[in-house]
Amino acid sequence: MLALPADVDGVPAGLLIGYGAFLLLAAADGARRGLRATLGISASFRRLALPLAVVLLAVPAGGSLAYGAARDEAKEQALLDRLTAADAQVKSADGLAFAKAEPIYRKALDEYQDLGTKHPGARAGKLVPERLDAYYKTVSAPYENETYCEAIAPLKHLRGLSDSFDKDLLGARPAKADEPLAHSLYECGTSALGVDTATPSAEESLNELLGTFPKSSHATRVEPAVRAAIKTRTTALDSGTEPCDTATELRTLRTSLKNMTDSSLEGATREAVKAAQRGDFACGTGQFKEKDFENAIETMTAYAKDYPDSPQAAHARSIAIAAEIADEEPAAGKNLPPAKDPGGARMVLVVSNDGPGEVEVLYTGPTTGKVTLKTCTTCTKYPGPVLSNGKKIKACTGPASKYPKATLLLPAGDYHFLQKRGASGTSISDTKTSKVKIEPGYSYTNCLYVTSAF
């Protein structure tokens, strides 16, 4: 009664020793009483005493055997309970992000390994291979669901279990993750081409694919996929739809390919560099045409700086200048500046600075450009309408050598000018737009000066 029900750890040793001593004493006492007793029965009944004693001794012996069997069953059940608990841990991690699920998976794996290696003959131990198959299926579920980027970390975990788990129990299971992992790296990497917010990035996934599985069928698909991604975006540039978005994607593609070291991608990298340059120019021209002059200035200035050897660098600078003028005078942005200056005769336009502060003069029309006039150190502001008492201002009447000047040779046509005077002494910075018509056979002068507010 003290021993039941059977427990995995059995009964205390002291209780067993006491129980054994009690049985021996009971047997001795029975022998003493029996040998001394005077029985009023026949001799034939007396002969039954010894067999009955043996039977009586067999009862506790049989009870011990029965208890041992019950204890063994309790041990089996305890191991099965541990297996069930490990299964529940695997199930509880289902649906969690792998970073959060992995510690839970590791605990379950520790139980599986302990059961499979220390209790291989137990019912629970014999079920471990089946549970490992189920474990691989559960953890690789993102791959089966075709969420390839999410599948990478779980598949790498499964592939690397041979480093931390009993190899005999695992068998060939880790190798079964190779093909799904290579496929996932390819799909995740190629889907990230041109996406600057992709996690993981295209180069991270594709570098791992080409480095870990260089001979896989998926590795051979990388180079054609990259070229196709470039071609798709260059075709989009030709259509003129959202050129700046396409340019951003091409720059991201270029960056990804520059961070990839596999020699098979050298040709595609050169294509991406050219396509990204083309995309930047298309973005700037698109911004100008859409009257987004502020961004056109930034884009085309950056283009001329980033690609100084480009045949389009000079045109980009012209567009940036025209956009800067148009940002002040929208009529100047009606048409995109021509890529090449027109031929034919040129007329002289001399621009002089009769005022304090350096002046930057920008112009656009049949040709586009800018010049900078140094500050006139001996010049001052002219009096305004109040202080001049209505007298006509006579600017640039001093000797020609007094004034910083620049000579422009301009084809005939209508021009928009923007003068930007920097601050100097008591003068503040200022901008002013004007329109000039240049006619054949004439020469022109333009004197820039400063008047006070009064």
Coordinates of C-alpha atoms in Angstrom, one line a residue:
M1 CA 0.0 0.0 0.0
L2 CA 2.9 2.3 0.7
A3 CA 4.6 1.5 -2.6
L4 CA 1.5 1.8 -4.9
P5 CA 0.9 3.4 -7.3
A6 CA 4.2 2.6 -9.0
D7 CA 6.5 5.6 -9.3
V8 CA 9.3 6.2 -11.8
D9 CA 11.8 6.6 -8.9
G10 CA 10.5 3.5 -7.0
V11 CA 10.2 3.4 -3.2
P12 CA 12.9 4.5 -0.7
A13 CA 15.6 1.9 -0.1
G14 CA 15.0 2.0 3.6
L15 CA 11.4 0.9 3.1
L16 CA 12.5 -2.0 0.9
I17 CA 15.1 -3.2 3.5
G18 CA 12.5 -2.9 6.3
Y19 CA 10.0 -4.8 4.2
G20 CA 12.5 -7.6 3.5
A21 CA 13.4 -7.9 7.2
F22 CA 9.7 -8.0 8.1
L23 CA 9.2 -10.9 5.6
L24 CA 12.2 -12.8 7.1
L25 CA 11.0 -12.3 10.6
A26 CA 7.5 -13.4 9.6
A27 CA 8.9 -16.5 8.0
A28 CA 11.0 -17.3 11.1
D29 CA 8.1 -16.8 13.4
G30 CA 5.9 -19.0 11.2
A31 CA 8.5 -21.7 11.3
R32 CA 8.9 -21.5 15.1
R33 CA 5.2 -21.7 15.6
G34 CA 4.7 -24.5 13.1
L35 CA 7.4 -26.7 14.4
R36 CA 6.1 -26.4 18.0
A37 CA 2.5 -26.6 17.2
T38 CA 0.4 -29.7 18.0
L39 CA -2.1 -30.2 15.3
G40 CA -5.2 -32.2 15.6
I41 CA -5.1 -33.2 12.0
S42 CA -3.9 -36.2 10.0
A43 CA -0.4 -36.5 8.7
S44 CA -1.6 -36.0 5.1
F45 CA -2.7 -32.5 5.9
R46 CA 0.6 -31.8 7.6
R47 CA 2.4 -32.5 4.3
L48 CA 0.6 -29.5 2.8
A49 CA 2.3 -27.1 5.2
L50 CA 5.5 -26.7 3.2
P51 CA 3.8 -26.1 -0.2
L52 CA 1.5 -23.6 1.4
A53 CA 4.5 -21.8 2.9
V54 CA 6.1 -21.7 -0.5
V55 CA 2.9 -20.3 -2.0
L56 CA 2.7 -17.7 0.8
L57 CA 6.3 -16.7 0.0
A58 CA 5.5 -16.5 -3.7
V59 CA 2.9 -13.8 -3.1
P60 CA 5.3 -11.0 -2.1
A61 CA 7.8 -12.2 -4.7
G62 CA 5.2 -12.0 -7.4
G63 CA 4.1 -8.6 -6.0
S64 CA 7.7 -7.4 -6.4
L65 CA 7.7 -8.6 -10.0
A66 CA 4.4 -6.9 -10.7
Y67 CA 5.6 -3.7 -9.1
G68 CA 8.8 -3.8 -11.2
A69 CA 6.7 -4.1 -14.4
A70 CA 4.5 -1.2 -13.2
R71 CA 7.5 0.9 -12.5
D72 CA 8.9 0.2 -15.9
E73 CA 5.6 1.2 -17.5
A74 CA 5.8 4.4 -15.4
K75 CA 9.2 5.1 -16.7
E76 CA 8.0 4.6 -20.3
Q77 CA 5.1 6.9 -19.7
A78 CA 7.3 9.6 -18.2
L79 CA 9.5 9.4 -21.3
L80 CA 6.4 9.6 -23.5
D81 CA 5.3 12.7 -21.5
R82 CA 8.7 14.3 -22.2
L83 CA 8.3 13.6 -25.9
T84 CA 4.8 15.0 -25.8
A85 CA 6.0 18.2 -24.1
A86 CA 8.7 18.6 -26.8
D87 CA 6.1 18.2 -29.5
A88 CA 4.0 20.9 -27.8
Q89 CA 7.0 23.2 -27.8
V90 CA 7.5 22.8 -31.5
K91 CA 3.8 23.4 -32.1
S92 CA 3.9 26.5 -29.9
A93 CA 6.6 28.1 -32.1
D94 CA 4.6 27.6 -35.2
G95 CA 3.8 31.0 -36.8
L96 CA 6.4 33.0 -34.8
A97 CA 9.2 34.8 -36.5
F98 CA 12.1 32.4 -36.7
A99 CA 14.3 34.6 -34.5
K100 CA 11.8 34.2 -31.7
A101 CA 11.0 30.6 -32.5
E102 CA 14.5 29.2 -32.6
P103 CA 15.2 29.2 -28.8
I104 CA 11.9 27.2 -28.4
Y105 CA 12.9 24.8 -31.2
R106 CA 16.3 24.3 -29.5
K107 CA 14.7 23.2 -26.3
A108 CA 12.6 20.7 -28.1
L109 CA 15.6 19.4 -30.0
D110 CA 17.5 18.9 -26.7
E111 CA 14.7 16.7 -25.5
Y112 CA 14.6 14.7 -28.8
Q113 CA 18.3 14.2 -28.6
D114 CA 18.3 13.1 -25.0
L115 CA 15.4 10.7 -25.6
G116 CA 17.0 9.3 -28.8
T117 CA 20.5 8.8 -27.5
K118 CA 20.0 7.9 -23.8
H119 CA 16.7 5.9 -24.2
P120 CA 16.9 4.5 -27.7
G121 CA 15.1 1.3 -26.7
A122 CA 12.2 3.0 -25.0
R123 CA 8.9 3.7 -26.8
A124 CA 9.6 7.4 -26.7
G125 CA 13.2 6.9 -28.0
K126 CA 12.0 4.8 -30.9
L127 CA 9.6 7.7 -31.9
V128 CA 12.3 10.3 -32.1
P129 CA 13.2 9.7 -35.9
E130 CA 9.5 10.2 -36.7
R131 CA 9.4 13.4 -34.7
L132 CA 12.6 14.7 -36.5
D133 CA 10.8 14.2 -39.8
A134 CA 7.9 16.2 -38.5
Y135 CA 10.3 18.8 -37.1
Y136 CA 11.9 19.3 -40.5
K137 CA 8.5 19.6 -42.1
T138 CA 7.3 22.2 -39.6
V139 CA 10.4 24.4 -39.7
S140 CA 10.6 24.4 -43.5
A141 CA 6.9 25.4 -43.9
P142 CA 7.8 28.9 -45.2
Y143 CA 9.5 27.3 -48.1
E144 CA 6.5 25.1 -48.9
N145 CA 4.4 28.3 -48.6
E146 CA 6.7 30.0 -51.2
T147 CA 7.7 32.8 -48.8
Y148 CA 11.3 32.4 -49.8
C149 CA 12.9 35.2 -47.8
E150 CA 11.3 34.0 -44.6
A151 CA 12.4 30.4 -45.4
I152 CA 16.2 31.2 -45.6
A153 CA 16.9 31.4 -41.8
P154 CA 14.9 28.2 -40.9
L155 CA 16.5 26.3 -43.8
K156 CA 20.0 27.4 -42.7
H157 CA 19.1 26.2 -39.2
L158 CA 18.0 22.8 -40.5
R159 CA 21.1 22.5 -42.7
G160 CA 23.4 23.3 -39.8
L161 CA 21.9 20.9 -37.2
S162 CA 24.6 18.4 -37.9
D163 CA 27.0 20.7 -36.0
S164 CA 25.0 20.5 -32.8
F165 CA 22.8 17.5 -33.0
D166 CA 23.6 13.7 -32.9
K167 CA 24.6 12.8 -36.4
D168 CA 23.4 9.2 -36.2
L169 CA 19.9 10.4 -35.2
L170 CA 19.9 13.0 -38.0
G171 CA 21.0 10.7 -40.7
A172 CA 20.7 12.4 -44.2
R173 CA 18.1 14.9 -43.1
P174 CA 20.4 18.0 -43.1
A175 CA 21.4 17.5 -46.8
K176 CA 17.7 17.6 -47.7
A177 CA 17.7 21.3 -46.9
D178 CA 20.3 22.2 -49.6
E179 CA 18.0 22.4 -52.6
P180 CA 15.3 24.3 -50.8
L181 CA 17.9 26.8 -49.4
A182 CA 19.5 27.4 -52.7
H183 CA 16.1 27.9 -54.3
S184 CA 15.0 30.3 -51.6
L185 CA 18.3 32.3 -51.8
Y186 CA 17.7 32.7 -55.6
E187 CA 14.1 33.7 -55.3
C188 CA 14.6 36.1 -52.5
G189 CA 17.7 37.6 -54.1
T190 CA 16.3 38.2 -57.5
S191 CA 13.0 39.6 -56.1
A192 CA 15.1 42.2 -54.2
L193 CA 17.0 43.4 -57.4
G194 CA 16.4 47.2 -57.6
V195 CA 14.6 47.4 -54.3
D196 CA 16.6 49.6 -52.0
T197 CA 14.5 48.7 -48.9
A198 CA 14.7 44.9 -49.4
T199 CA 15.7 42.9 -46.3
P200 CA 17.8 40.9 -47.0
S201 CA 19.3 42.8 -49.8
A202 CA 19.8 41.3 -53.2
E203 CA 23.6 41.1 -52.9
E204 CA 23.3 39.4 -49.5
S205 CA 21.1 36.5 -50.8
L206 CA 22.8 36.1 -54.1
N207 CA 26.3 36.3 -52.8
E208 CA 25.4 33.5 -50.3
L209 CA 23.9 31.4 -53.1
L210 CA 26.9 31.8 -55.4
G211 CA 29.3 31.2 -52.5
T212 CA 27.6 28.2 -50.9
F213 CA 26.0 26.5 -53.8
P214 CA 28.1 27.6 -56.8
K215 CA 27.3 24.4 -58.8
S216 CA 23.6 24.4 -58.2
S217 CA 21.1 25.0 -61.0
H218 CA 19.9 28.1 -59.2
A219 CA 23.4 29.6 -59.3
T220 CA 23.5 29.5 -63.1
R221 CA 20.2 31.4 -63.2
V222 CA 21.5 34.4 -61.4
E223 CA 23.3 36.1 -64.3
P224 CA 20.4 35.9 -66.8
A225 CA 18.0 37.1 -64.0
V226 CA 20.1 40.2 -63.4
R227 CA 20.4 41.1 -67.0
A228 CA 16.6 40.7 -67.4
A229 CA 16.1 43.0 -64.4
I230 CA 18.3 45.7 -66.0
K231 CA 16.6 45.3 -69.4
T232 CA 13.1 45.7 -67.9
R233 CA 14.1 49.0 -66.3
T234 CA 15.9 50.4 -69.4
T235 CA 12.8 49.5 -71.4
A236 CA 10.7 51.5 -68.8
L237 CA 13.0 54.5 -69.4
D238 CA 12.2 54.4 -73.1
S239 CA 8.5 54.6 -72.3
G240 CA 9.1 57.7 -70.2
T241 CA 6.9 56.5 -67.3
E242 CA 8.2 57.4 -63.8
P243 CA 11.8 57.8 -64.9
C244 CA 13.0 58.9 -61.5
D245 CA 11.6 55.8 -59.8
T246 CA 13.2 53.7 -62.5
A247 CA 16.5 55.6 -62.0
T248 CA 16.4 54.8 -58.3
E249 CA 15.9 51.1 -59.0
L250 CA 18.8 51.1 -61.5
R251 CA 21.1 52.8 -59.0
T252 CA 20.1 50.2 -56.4
L253 CA 20.9 47.5 -59.0
R254 CA 24.2 49.0 -59.7
T255 CA 25.1 49.1 -56.0
S256 CA 24.1 45.5 -55.5
L257 CA 26.2 44.3 -58.4
K258 CA 29.2 46.3 -57.3
N259 CA 28.9 44.4 -54.0
M260 CA 28.9 41.1 -55.7
T261 CA 32.2 39.4 -56.4
D262 CA 31.3 36.5 -58.7
S263 CA 33.1 36.8 -62.0
S264 CA 30.1 35.7 -63.9
L265 CA 28.4 39.1 -63.2
E266 CA 31.1 41.4 -64.5
G267 CA 29.3 42.0 -67.8
A268 CA 26.0 42.6 -66.1
T269 CA 27.7 45.0 -63.7
R270 CA 28.9 47.1 -66.7
E271 CA 25.4 47.1 -68.1
A272 CA 24.0 48.3 -64.8
V273 CA 26.5 51.1 -64.5
K274 CA 25.5 52.4 -68.0
A275 CA 21.8 51.9 -67.3
A276 CA 22.0 53.8 -64.0
Q277 CA 23.8 56.7 -65.7
R278 CA 21.1 56.8 -68.4
G279 CA 18.4 56.6 -65.7
D280 CA 19.8 59.6 -63.8
F281 CA 19.8 61.8 -67.0
A282 CA 16.3 60.6 -67.9
C283 CA 15.2 61.5 -64.3
G284 CA 16.6 65.1 -64.6
T285 CA 15.0 65.7 -68.0
G286 CA 11.7 64.3 -66.8
Q287 CA 11.7 66.6 -63.8
F288 CA 12.4 69.6 -66.0
K289 CA 9.6 68.7 -68.4
E290 CA 7.2 68.3 -65.4
K291 CA 8.2 71.8 -64.2
D292 CA 9.8 70.3 -61.1
F293 CA 12.7 72.8 -61.5
E294 CA 14.1 72.6 -58.0
N295 CA 14.7 68.8 -58.2
A296 CA 15.9 69.1 -61.8
I297 CA 18.6 71.5 -60.6
E298 CA 19.8 69.0 -58.0
T299 CA 19.6 66.0 -60.3
M300 CA 21.4 67.5 -63.2
T301 CA 24.1 69.2 -61.1
A302 CA 24.8 65.8 -59.5
Y303 CA 24.8 64.1 -62.9
A304 CA 27.5 66.5 -64.2
K305 CA 29.5 66.0 -61.1
D306 CA 29.2 62.2 -61.0
Y307 CA 29.7 61.6 -64.7
P308 CA 32.2 64.3 -65.8
D309 CA 33.4 62.3 -68.8
S310 CA 29.8 61.6 -70.1
P311 CA 28.9 63.1 -73.5
Q312 CA 25.8 64.4 -71.8
A313 CA 27.6 66.1 -69.0
A314 CA 27.5 69.5 -70.8
H315 CA 23.9 69.1 -71.6
A316 CA 23.1 68.3 -68.0
R317 CA 24.8 71.5 -66.8
S318 CA 22.7 73.4 -69.4
I319 CA 19.5 71.9 -68.1
A320 CA 20.5 72.7 -64.5
I321 CA 21.1 76.3 -65.4
A322 CA 17.9 76.6 -67.3
A323 CA 16.0 75.0 -64.4
E324 CA 17.5 77.5 -62.0
I325 CA 16.3 80.4 -64.2
A326 CA 12.9 78.8 -64.6
D327 CA 12.6 78.3 -60.9
E328 CA 12.5 82.1 -60.7
E329 CA 10.9 82.8 -64.1
P330 CA 8.7 79.7 -65.2
A331 CA 8.6 81.0 -68.8
A332 CA 12.3 80.1 -69.1
G333 CA 11.4 76.4 -68.6
K334 CA 9.0 76.2 -71.5
N335 CA 11.4 74.1 -73.6
L336 CA 14.3 71.9 -72.7
P337 CA 17.7 73.5 -73.6
P338 CA 19.1 72.0 -76.8
A339 CA 21.8 69.3 -76.5
K340 CA 24.0 71.1 -79.0
D341 CA 24.5 74.8 -79.6
P342 CA 23.1 76.1 -82.9
G343 CA 25.5 77.0 -85.7
G344 CA 25.6 80.3 -87.6
A345 CA 26.5 83.9 -86.6
R346 CA 27.1 85.0 -83.0
M347 CA 26.4 88.4 -81.6
V348 CA 28.4 90.1 -78.9
L349 CA 26.8 90.8 -75.5
V350 CA 29.1 92.5 -73.0
V351 CA 27.9 92.3 -69.4
S352 CA 29.4 94.7 -66.8
N353 CA 29.2 94.9 -63.0
D354 CA 28.8 98.5 -61.7
G355 CA 28.0 97.6 -58.2
P356 CA 29.3 96.0 -55.0
G357 CA 29.1 92.2 -54.7
E358 CA 30.0 89.4 -57.0
V359 CA 27.3 88.6 -59.7
E360 CA 26.5 85.3 -61.3
V361 CA 24.8 85.7 -64.6
L362 CA 22.8 82.8 -66.0
Y363 CA 21.1 82.7 -69.4
T364 CA 19.1 80.3 -71.5
G365 CA 17.6 80.4 -75.0
P366 CA 19.1 79.1 -78.2
T367 CA 22.2 78.4 -76.1
T368 CA 22.6 78.2 -72.3
G369 CA 25.4 79.1 -69.9
K370 CA 26.6 81.3 -67.1
V371 CA 29.4 83.7 -66.2
T372 CA 30.6 85.2 -63.0
L373 CA 31.5 88.9 -62.6
K374 CA 33.8 89.9 -59.8
T375 CA 32.7 92.6 -57.4
C376 CA 33.5 96.2 -58.4
T377 CA 35.6 97.4 -55.4
T378 CA 35.2 101.1 -56.3
C379 CA 31.5 100.9 -57.0
T380 CA 28.6 101.8 -54.6
K381 CA 24.9 101.7 -54.6
Y382 CA 23.1 104.4 -56.6
P383 CA 20.4 106.5 -54.7
G384 CA 16.9 105.2 -54.9
P385 CA 13.9 107.2 -56.3
V386 CA 13.5 109.2 -53.1
L387 CA 17.1 110.4 -52.7
S388 CA 17.7 110.9 -56.4
N389 CA 14.8 113.4 -56.6
G390 CA 13.7 111.9 -59.9
K391 CA 17.1 112.3 -61.6
K392 CA 18.0 109.7 -64.1
I393 CA 20.6 107.2 -63.0
K394 CA 23.7 107.1 -65.1
A395 CA 25.3 103.7 -64.5
C396 CA 28.5 102.5 -66.1
T397 CA 29.6 106.0 -67.2
G398 CA 33.2 105.5 -65.8
P399 CA 36.2 104.2 -67.7
A400 CA 35.7 100.7 -69.1
S401 CA 38.6 99.3 -67.2
K402 CA 36.8 100.2 -63.9
Y403 CA 34.1 97.5 -64.3
P404 CA 34.5 93.7 -64.1
K405 CA 32.9 92.4 -67.4
A406 CA 32.4 89.3 -69.5
T407 CA 31.7 89.0 -73.2
L408 CA 29.1 86.5 -74.4
L409 CA 28.8 85.3 -78.0
L410 CA 25.2 84.5 -78.5
P411 CA 23.2 83.1 -81.5
A412 CA 20.1 85.2 -82.4
G413 CA 17.0 84.5 -80.4
D414 CA 15.1 85.2 -77.2
Y415 CA 16.9 84.7 -73.9
H416 CA 16.0 84.6 -70.3
F417 CA 18.6 86.0 -67.9
L418 CA 18.9 85.5 -64.1
Q419 CA 21.4 87.6 -62.2
K420 CA 22.4 86.6 -58.7
R421 CA 24.3 89.2 -56.7
G422 CA 26.1 88.1 -53.6
A423 CA 26.0 90.2 -50.4
S424 CA 28.8 92.7 -49.9
G425 CA 29.2 95.4 -47.2
T426 CA 25.8 97.1 -46.8
S427 CA 24.3 95.2 -49.8
I428 CA 22.3 92.1 -49.3
S429 CA 22.1 89.2 -51.8
D430 CA 19.6 89.6 -54.5
T431 CA 18.2 87.9 -57.7
K432 CA 16.7 89.4 -60.7
T433 CA 15.3 88.0 -64.0
S434 CA 15.1 89.7 -67.4
K435 CA 14.4 88.8 -71.0
V436 CA 16.6 89.8 -73.9
K437 CA 16.1 89.5 -77.6
I438 CA 19.3 89.1 -79.6
E439 CA 19.0 90.1 -83.3
P440 CA 21.4 89.4 -86.1
G441 CA 23.9 92.1 -87.0
Y442 CA 23.9 93.9 -83.6
S443 CA 26.1 94.0 -80.5
Y444 CA 24.8 94.5 -77.1
T445 CA 25.8 95.7 -73.6
N446 CA 24.2 95.0 -70.3
C447 CA 25.2 97.0 -67.2
L448 CA 24.3 95.6 -63.8
Y449 CA 24.1 98.1 -60.9
V450 CA 22.5 98.4 -57.4
T451 CA 20.1 101.1 -56.1
S452 CA 19.2 101.8 -52.5
A453 CA 15.6 101.4 -51.3
F454 CA 15.1 105.1 -51.0

